mmCIF file of C-alpha atoms and ligand atoms in Angstrom:
data_model
loop_
_atom_site.group_PDB
_atom_site.id
_atom_site.type_symbol
_atom_site.label_atom_id
_atom_site.label_comp_id
_atom_site.label_asym_id
_atom_site.label_seq_id
_atom_site.Cartn_x
_atom_site.Cartn_y
_atom_site.Cartn_z
ATOM 1 C CA MET A 1 0.043 -0.038 0.022
ATOM 2 C CA LEU A 2 2.677 2.524 0.994
ATOM 3 C CA ARG A 3 4.569 1.586 -2.247
ATOM 4 C CA PHE A 4 1.501 2.407 -4.162
ATOM 5 C CA VAL A 5 1.002 5.825 -2.533
ATOM 6 C CA PHE A 6 4.539 7.083 -2.298
ATOM 7 C CA THR A 7 6.706 5.579 -4.953
ATOM 8 C CA LYS A 8 6.778 5.747 -8.696
ATOM 9 C CA THR A 9 4.571 2.970 -9.909
ATOM 10 C CA ALA A 10 2.543 1.773 -12.894
ATOM 11 C CA ARG A 11 -0.953 1.285 -11.689
ATOM 12 C CA TYR A 12 -1.984 -0.798 -14.749
ATOM 13 C CA PRO A 13 1.265 -2.434 -15.750
ATOM 14 C CA GLY A 14 1.927 -2.203 -19.485
ATOM 15 C CA LEU A 15 -0.825 0.394 -20.007
ATOM 16 C CA GLU A 16 0.397 3.327 -18.081
ATOM 17 C CA VAL A 17 3.659 5.134 -17.840
ATOM 18 C CA GLU A 18 5.433 5.088 -14.494
ATOM 19 C CA HIS A 19 4.573 8.148 -12.466
ATOM 20 C CA ASN A 20 4.426 9.300 -8.865
ATOM 21 C CA GLN A 21 0.972 8.192 -7.858
ATOM 22 C CA PHE A 22 0.845 10.330 -4.725
ATOM 23 C CA ARG A 23 1.630 13.524 -6.643
ATOM 24 C CA ARG A 24 -0.780 12.552 -9.428
ATOM 25 C CA SER A 25 -3.649 11.913 -7.021
ATOM 26 C CA LEU A 26 -3.096 15.087 -5.134
ATOM 27 C CA ARG A 27 -2.957 17.238 -8.355
ATOM 28 C CA THR A 28 -6.000 15.468 -9.800
ATOM 29 C CA LEU A 29 -7.969 16.191 -6.685
ATOM 30 C CA LEU A 30 -7.012 19.928 -6.727
ATOM 31 C CA VAL A 31 -7.826 20.166 -10.395
ATOM 32 C CA ASN A 32 -11.190 18.552 -9.885
ATOM 33 C CA ILE A 33 -12.029 20.984 -7.134
ATOM 34 C CA LYS A 34 -10.759 23.921 -9.274
ATOM 35 C CA TYR A 35 -13.101 23.062 -12.261
ATOM 36 C CA ARG A 36 -16.019 21.044 -10.675
ATOM 37 C CA GLY A 37 -16.266 22.756 -7.339
ATOM 38 C CA PHE A 38 -16.005 21.051 -3.950
ATOM 39 C CA ARG A 39 -19.494 19.594 -3.825
ATOM 40 C CA ARG A 40 -19.417 17.809 -7.165
ATOM 41 C CA THR A 41 -15.855 16.538 -6.551
ATOM 42 C CA LEU A 42 -17.013 15.161 -3.186
ATOM 43 C CA LEU A 43 -19.988 13.364 -4.743
ATOM 44 C CA GLY A 44 -17.861 12.065 -7.506
ATOM 45 C CA LEU A 45 -15.387 10.605 -4.955
ATOM 46 C CA LEU A 46 -18.275 9.124 -2.918
ATOM 47 C CA ALA A 47 -19.613 7.513 -6.140
ATOM 48 C CA ILE A 48 -16.278 5.798 -6.765
ATOM 49 C CA ALA A 49 -16.242 4.521 -3.183
ATOM 50 C CA CYS A 50 -19.743 3.139 -3.499
ATOM 51 C CA ALA A 51 -18.925 1.376 -6.737
ATOM 52 C CA LYS A 52 -15.818 -0.171 -5.177
ATOM 53 C CA ALA A 53 -18.040 -1.351 -2.265
ATOM 54 C CA HIS A 54 -20.627 -2.671 -4.864
ATOM 55 C CA LEU A 55 -23.238 -0.333 -3.498
ATOM 56 C CA PRO A 56 -25.636 0.988 -6.123
ATOM 57 C CA LEU A 57 -25.659 4.454 -4.703
ATOM 58 C CA LEU A 58 -24.758 7.961 -6.074
ATOM 59 C CA GLN A 59 -23.747 6.474 -9.527
ATOM 60 C CA ASP A 60 -25.261 9.426 -11.390
ATOM 61 C CA HIS A 61 -22.535 11.570 -9.717
ATOM 62 C CA ARG A 62 -19.657 9.589 -11.237
ATOM 63 C CA PHE A 63 -17.241 11.947 -12.923
ATOM 64 C CA SER A 64 -17.858 10.566 -16.387
ATOM 65 C CA ARG A 65 -21.621 10.970 -15.933
ATOM 66 C CA GLN A 66 -21.117 14.514 -14.641
ATOM 67 C CA ASN A 67 -19.112 15.279 -17.749
ATOM 68 C CA MET A 68 -21.729 13.699 -20.149
ATOM 69 C CA ARG A 69 -24.559 15.620 -18.493
ATOM 70 C CA GLU A 70 -22.600 18.849 -18.766
ATOM 71 C CA SER A 71 -21.366 18.512 -22.325
ATOM 72 C CA GLY A 72 -24.283 16.492 -23.737
ATOM 73 C CA LEU A 73 -21.730 14.707 -25.939
ATOM 74 C CA ASP A 74 -21.251 10.955 -26.408
ATOM 75 C CA THR A 75 -17.630 10.586 -25.436
ATOM 76 C CA ASP A 76 -17.962 8.017 -22.602
ATOM 77 C CA GLY A 77 -16.815 4.443 -22.256
ATOM 78 C CA ILE A 78 -13.867 2.364 -23.100
ATOM 79 C CA VAL A 79 -13.586 0.608 -26.514
ATOM 80 C CA GLU A 80 -11.136 -2.198 -26.237
ATOM 81 C CA LEU A 81 -8.728 -2.952 -29.109
ATOM 82 C CA ASP A 82 -10.287 -6.272 -30.027
ATOM 83 C CA VAL A 83 -13.581 -4.562 -30.978
ATOM 84 C CA LEU A 84 -12.093 -1.470 -32.456
ATOM 85 C CA ASP A 85 -12.628 -1.255 -36.289
ATOM 86 C CA ILE A 86 -9.038 -0.789 -37.258
ATOM 87 C CA PRO A 87 -6.834 -3.110 -39.518
ATOM 88 C CA ASP A 88 -5.442 -5.978 -37.646
ATOM 89 C CA LYS A 89 -1.883 -5.062 -38.702
ATOM 90 C CA MET A 90 -2.363 -1.757 -36.875
ATOM 91 C CA LYS A 91 -3.585 -3.342 -33.564
ATOM 92 C CA SER A 92 -0.106 -4.111 -32.285
ATOM 93 C CA SER A 93 0.742 -0.357 -32.059
ATOM 94 C CA ALA A 94 -2.719 1.116 -31.304
ATOM 95 C CA GLN A 95 -4.216 1.697 -27.915
ATOM 96 C CA ARG A 96 -7.851 1.273 -26.923
ATOM 97 C CA TYR A 97 -10.297 4.215 -26.896
ATOM 98 C CA GLU A 98 -10.799 5.958 -23.570
ATOM 99 C CA ALA A 99 -11.467 9.639 -23.123
ATOM 100 C CA ALA A 100 -8.997 11.731 -21.199
ATOM 101 C CA SER A 101 -9.877 14.070 -18.374
ATOM 102 C CA GLU A 102 -11.112 17.452 -19.787
ATOM 103 C CA TYR A 103 -10.019 19.118 -16.604
ATOM 104 C CA GLU A 104 -6.445 17.689 -16.486
ATOM 105 C CA PHE A 105 -6.224 18.891 -20.173
ATOM 106 C CA ARG A 106 -7.510 22.393 -19.425
ATOM 107 C CA HIS A 107 -5.182 22.749 -16.418
ATOM 108 C CA ILE A 108 -2.107 21.790 -18.596
ATOM 109 C CA LEU A 109 -3.158 24.104 -21.415
ATOM 110 C CA GLU A 110 -3.855 27.116 -19.173
ATOM 111 C CA ARG A 111 -0.527 26.604 -17.338
ATOM 112 C CA LEU A 112 1.148 26.935 -20.710
ATOM 113 C CA ASN A 113 -0.099 30.433 -20.765
ATOM 114 C CA ILE A 114 0.262 30.920 -24.549
ATOM 115 C CA GLU A 115 -1.799 33.022 -26.970
ATOM 116 C CA ASN A 116 -4.225 30.213 -28.109
ATOM 117 C CA SER A 117 -5.696 32.485 -30.760
ATOM 118 C CA SER A 118 -2.310 32.250 -32.625
ATOM 119 C CA TYR A 119 -2.300 28.488 -32.697
ATOM 120 C CA HIS A 120 -3.971 25.481 -34.345
ATOM 121 C CA PHE A 121 -4.793 22.551 -32.059
ATOM 122 C CA LEU A 122 -4.229 18.889 -33.187
ATOM 123 C CA ASP A 123 -5.162 15.705 -31.377
ATOM 124 C CA TYR A 124 -3.474 12.557 -32.755
ATOM 125 C CA GLY A 125 -5.866 9.566 -31.981
ATOM 126 C CA SER A 126 -8.815 11.790 -31.203
ATOM 127 C CA GLY A 127 -11.439 9.002 -30.701
ATOM 128 C CA LYS A 128 -14.989 10.329 -30.098
ATOM 129 C CA GLY A 129 -13.644 13.949 -29.676
ATOM 130 C CA ALA A 130 -13.627 14.510 -25.867
ATOM 131 C CA ILE A 131 -10.516 16.569 -26.147
ATOM 132 C CA LEU A 132 -11.565 18.273 -29.305
ATOM 133 C CA ALA A 133 -14.541 19.488 -27.317
ATOM 134 C CA ALA A 134 -12.325 20.699 -24.419
ATOM 135 C CA ALA A 135 -9.917 22.477 -26.849
ATOM 136 C CA ALA A 136 -12.860 24.101 -28.803
ATOM 137 C CA LYS A 137 -13.589 26.180 -25.594
ATOM 138 C CA TYR A 138 -10.331 28.065 -26.251
ATOM 139 C CA PRO A 139 -9.912 30.517 -29.142
ATOM 140 C CA PHE A 140 -7.696 28.337 -31.270
ATOM 141 C CA LEU A 141 -7.654 29.102 -34.991
ATOM 142 C CA SER A 142 -8.694 25.469 -35.623
ATOM 143 C CA VAL A 143 -9.155 22.245 -33.698
ATOM 144 C CA THR A 144 -8.479 18.992 -35.602
ATOM 145 C CA GLY A 145 -8.533 15.373 -34.626
ATOM 146 C CA VAL A 146 -6.985 12.478 -36.489
ATOM 147 C CA GLU A 147 -8.607 9.136 -35.694
ATOM 148 C CA LEU A 148 -7.897 5.723 -37.269
ATOM 149 C CA SER A 149 -11.298 4.064 -36.316
ATOM 150 C CA GLU A 150 -14.096 4.934 -38.732
ATOM 151 C CA GLN A 151 -16.726 4.319 -36.049
ATOM 152 C CA LEU A 152 -15.092 6.542 -33.521
ATOM 153 C CA HIS A 153 -14.546 9.237 -36.235
ATOM 154 C CA GLN A 154 -18.395 9.039 -37.120
ATOM 155 C CA THR A 155 -19.237 9.591 -33.414
ATOM 156 C CA ALA A 156 -16.830 12.445 -33.355
ATOM 157 C CA LEU A 157 -18.515 14.042 -36.363
ATOM 158 C CA GLN A 158 -21.959 13.913 -34.601
ATOM 159 C CA ASN A 159 -20.332 15.347 -31.438
ATOM 160 C CA ILE A 160 -18.737 18.209 -33.505
ATOM 161 C CA GLU A 161 -22.258 19.188 -34.752
ATOM 162 C CA ASP A 162 -23.200 19.684 -31.199
ATOM 163 C CA MET A 163 -19.970 21.515 -30.309
ATOM 164 C CA LYS A 164 -20.741 24.001 -33.164
ATOM 165 C CA ARG A 165 -24.120 24.825 -31.515
ATOM 166 C CA ASP A 166 -22.489 25.134 -28.056
ATOM 167 C CA VAL A 167 -22.234 28.757 -26.952
ATOM 168 C CA ARG A 168 -19.006 27.924 -25.061
ATOM 169 C CA THR A 169 -17.150 26.993 -28.342
ATOM 170 C CA GLN A 170 -14.706 29.691 -29.092
ATOM 171 C CA CYS A 171 -12.358 28.131 -31.740
ATOM 172 C CA GLY A 172 -12.374 28.952 -35.365
ATOM 173 C CA SER A 173 -13.179 25.599 -36.828
ATOM 174 C CA ILE A 174 -13.497 21.927 -35.624
ATOM 175 C CA ALA A 175 -12.802 18.876 -37.741
ATOM 176 C CA SER A 176 -12.225 15.110 -37.355
ATOM 177 C CA VAL A 177 -10.173 13.417 -40.079
ATOM 178 C CA GLN A 178 -10.295 9.627 -40.423
ATOM 179 C CA GLY A 179 -6.830 8.144 -41.011
ATOM 180 C CA ASP A 180 -3.528 6.909 -39.687
ATOM 181 C CA ALA A 181 -1.608 9.481 -37.609
ATOM 182 C CA ALA A 182 1.665 8.271 -39.194
ATOM 183 C CA SER A 183 0.609 9.583 -42.597
ATOM 184 C CA TYR A 184 -1.130 12.817 -41.614
ATOM 185 C CA THR A 185 0.430 15.888 -43.215
ATOM 186 C CA LEU A 186 0.199 18.938 -40.925
ATOM 187 C CA PRO A 187 -0.403 22.366 -42.533
ATOM 188 C CA PRO A 188 2.659 24.659 -41.999
ATOM 189 C CA VAL A 189 1.156 26.709 -39.144
ATOM 190 C CA PRO A 190 1.841 27.066 -35.424
ATOM 191 C CA HIS A 191 0.581 24.048 -33.568
ATOM 192 C CA VAL A 192 -0.340 22.795 -30.113
ATOM 193 C CA ILE A 193 -0.111 19.073 -30.495
ATOM 194 C CA TYR A 194 -1.762 16.610 -28.089
ATOM 195 C CA ILE A 195 -1.577 12.809 -27.706
ATOM 196 C CA PHE A 196 -3.090 10.644 -25.078
ATOM 197 C CA ASN A 197 -1.020 7.474 -25.454
ATOM 198 C CA ALA A 198 -2.708 6.644 -28.756
ATOM 199 C CA PHE A 199 0.007 4.366 -30.300
ATOM 200 C CA GLY A 200 3.411 2.777 -30.013
ATOM 201 C CA PRO A 201 6.834 4.115 -30.731
ATOM 202 C CA ASP A 202 6.771 3.224 -34.487
ATOM 203 C CA ILE A 203 3.794 5.499 -35.209
ATOM 204 C CA LEU A 204 5.034 8.192 -32.764
ATOM 205 C CA GLN A 205 8.323 8.319 -34.574
ATOM 206 C CA SER A 206 6.474 8.849 -37.977
ATOM 207 C CA VAL A 207 4.519 11.555 -36.270
ATOM 208 C CA LEU A 208 7.682 13.302 -35.081
ATOM 209 C CA ASP A 209 9.267 12.885 -38.550
ATOM 210 C CA HIS A 210 6.158 14.591 -40.070
ATOM 211 C CA ILE A 211 6.337 17.440 -37.463
ATOM 212 C CA ALA A 212 9.952 18.082 -38.395
ATOM 213 C CA ILE A 213 9.335 18.117 -42.136
ATOM 214 C CA ASP A 214 5.816 19.680 -42.328
ATOM 215 C CA LEU A 215 6.469 22.419 -39.747
ATOM 216 C CA ALA A 216 10.091 23.029 -40.768
ATOM 217 C CA ASP A 217 9.231 26.661 -41.899
ATOM 218 C CA VAL A 218 7.116 27.513 -38.888
ATOM 219 C CA HIS A 219 8.948 30.132 -36.807
ATOM 220 C CA GLU A 220 6.677 30.134 -33.661
ATOM 221 C CA PRO A 221 7.193 27.627 -30.852
ATOM 222 C CA ILE A 222 5.463 24.202 -31.327
ATOM 223 C CA TYR A 223 4.011 22.696 -28.171
ATOM 224 C CA PHE A 224 3.457 18.928 -27.489
ATOM 225 C CA LEU A 225 1.226 17.886 -24.692
ATOM 226 C CA TYR A 226 1.601 14.200 -24.003
ATOM 227 C CA ASN A 227 -0.823 12.478 -21.684
ATOM 228 C CA ASN A 228 0.297 9.086 -20.350
ATOM 229 C CA PRO A 229 3.612 9.483 -22.101
ATOM 230 C CA MET A 230 4.532 5.854 -22.570
ATOM 231 C CA HIS A 231 7.139 6.647 -25.202
ATOM 232 C CA HIS A 232 8.413 9.954 -23.876
ATOM 233 C CA GLU A 233 11.977 8.868 -24.546
ATOM 234 C CA LEU A 234 11.436 9.563 -28.252
ATOM 235 C CA LEU A 235 10.675 13.201 -27.429
ATOM 236 C CA GLU A 236 13.482 13.433 -24.911
ATOM 237 C CA MET A 237 15.922 12.146 -27.498
ATOM 238 C CA SER A 238 14.550 14.419 -30.221
ATOM 239 C CA PRO A 239 17.000 17.190 -31.085
ATOM 240 C CA GLU A 240 14.018 19.545 -31.644
ATOM 241 C CA PHE A 241 12.010 19.397 -28.467
ATOM 242 C CA ASP A 242 12.776 20.468 -24.843
ATOM 243 C CA LYS A 243 10.855 19.139 -21.929
ATOM 244 C CA LEU A 244 8.902 21.886 -20.150
ATOM 245 C CA SER A 245 7.220 19.957 -17.390
ATOM 246 C CA ASN A 246 6.409 16.651 -15.778
ATOM 247 C CA ALA A 247 2.922 17.418 -14.585
ATOM 248 C CA PHE A 248 0.662 15.191 -12.556
ATOM 249 C CA GLY A 249 3.606 13.237 -11.116
ATOM 250 C CA GLY A 250 4.806 12.479 -14.633
ATOM 251 C CA LYS A 251 1.409 11.262 -15.896
ATOM 252 C CA TRP A 252 1.623 14.137 -18.357
ATOM 253 C CA MET A 253 4.730 15.624 -19.993
ATOM 254 C CA VAL A 254 4.885 18.887 -21.799
ATOM 255 C CA PHE A 255 7.461 19.597 -24.519
ATOM 256 C CA ALA A 256 8.158 22.524 -26.744
ATOM 257 C CA ARG A 257 10.132 23.183 -29.883
ATOM 258 C CA PRO A 258 11.555 26.720 -29.335
ATOM 259 C CA GLY A 259 10.692 29.480 -31.787
ATOM 260 C CA GLN A 260 13.140 29.722 -34.724
ATOM 261 C CA VAL A 261 14.436 32.843 -36.471
HETATM 262 C C1 SAM B 301 -6.596 6.645 -25.497
HETATM 263 S S1 SAM B 301 -7.599 7.089 -26.861
HETATM 264 C C2 SAM B 301 -7.478 8.833 -26.803
HETATM 265 C C3 SAM B 301 -8.787 9.604 -27.120
HETATM 266 C C4 SAM B 301 -8.668 11.146 -27.115
HETATM 267 N N1 SAM B 301 -7.486 11.620 -27.685
HETATM 268 C C5 SAM B 301 -8.727 11.653 -25.690
HETATM 269 O O1 SAM B 301 -7.606 12.153 -25.172
HETATM 270 O O2 SAM B 301 -9.743 11.610 -25.066
HETATM 271 C C6 SAM B 301 -6.498 6.703 -28.256
HETATM 272 C C7 SAM B 301 -7.153 6.711 -29.595
HETATM 273 O O3 SAM B 301 -6.071 6.595 -30.608
HETATM 274 C C8 SAM B 301 -6.605 5.988 -31.745
HETATM 275 N N2 SAM B 301 -5.486 5.454 -32.635
HETATM 276 C C9 SAM B 301 -4.641 4.405 -32.413
HETATM 277 N N3 SAM B 301 -3.769 4.309 -33.340
HETATM 278 C C10 SAM B 301 -3.971 5.357 -34.188
HETATM 279 C C11 SAM B 301 -3.306 5.795 -35.383
HETATM 280 N N4 SAM B 301 -2.239 5.118 -35.881
HETATM 281 N N5 SAM B 301 -3.834 6.892 -35.981
HETATM 282 C C12 SAM B 301 -4.858 7.605 -35.481
HETATM 283 N N6 SAM B 301 -5.512 7.166 -34.381
HETATM 284 C C13 SAM B 301 -5.061 6.104 -33.751
HETATM 285 C C14 SAM B 301 -7.529 4.869 -31.149
HETATM 286 O O4 SAM B 301 -8.399 4.442 -32.104
HETATM 287 C C15 SAM B 301 -8.127 5.643 -29.954
HETATM 288 O O5 SAM B 301 -9.356 6.180 -30.254
#
């Protein structure tokens, strides 16, 4: 128990990068209170405790249900790899669908403290579009997701229609593109790039190669927000990127390519 709380540990071996679980839990708690408020955070925590004790109480207050009620979008659930409609040969590198925490994402983005209205946002492996919806609340010039699964992409397209009607949407445009992240060509504009452990090192390396080539003439800094950064060593070894932070006990890593003259 003490090892779980205080030492670097992978909670789900093989699925999650090693991080400091204590620092992660503390930061997650504070971020939930910051965005949800104390009452909704407390109800969410009690709902988790009830579920663990097999008590059918307070389940409408689970964080995922609070999120769905608030956004009205279909972004919930886990879609395991064996039922994901992607080519078999891609399954060895791909990760299952699971939405990231909107509030962790917003906290990381706000701490970057950049002029969002000068940037385009790109989510590699965007699934049903949970983080596209979160990014759309900021004045990015555009918000784009690249998703391999046709089914998840179709759900994202429906969600995008709802996002466009949402008065909280501030970005210029929102799109989901169906395809392999490894072959996506980025437009040569300033980017904030985001990945939630979507794929293995082979695809990530192709993504980094694309960034180097496609964004070679972009002078502004390029930001790379990596959630559950299983293959962070590729970014750490990259001559282009510097690590800016190790947020949530290392559960998130933020990198930047400095501006170029
Ligand atoms: C963990 S989910 C992340 C969902 C979303 N980005 C978020 O943060 O809520 C990973 C997603 O990556 C997608 N994916 C896996 N390999 C991919 C690839 N080569 N190209 C594009 N998407 C891929 C999966 O289908 C899955 O939807």
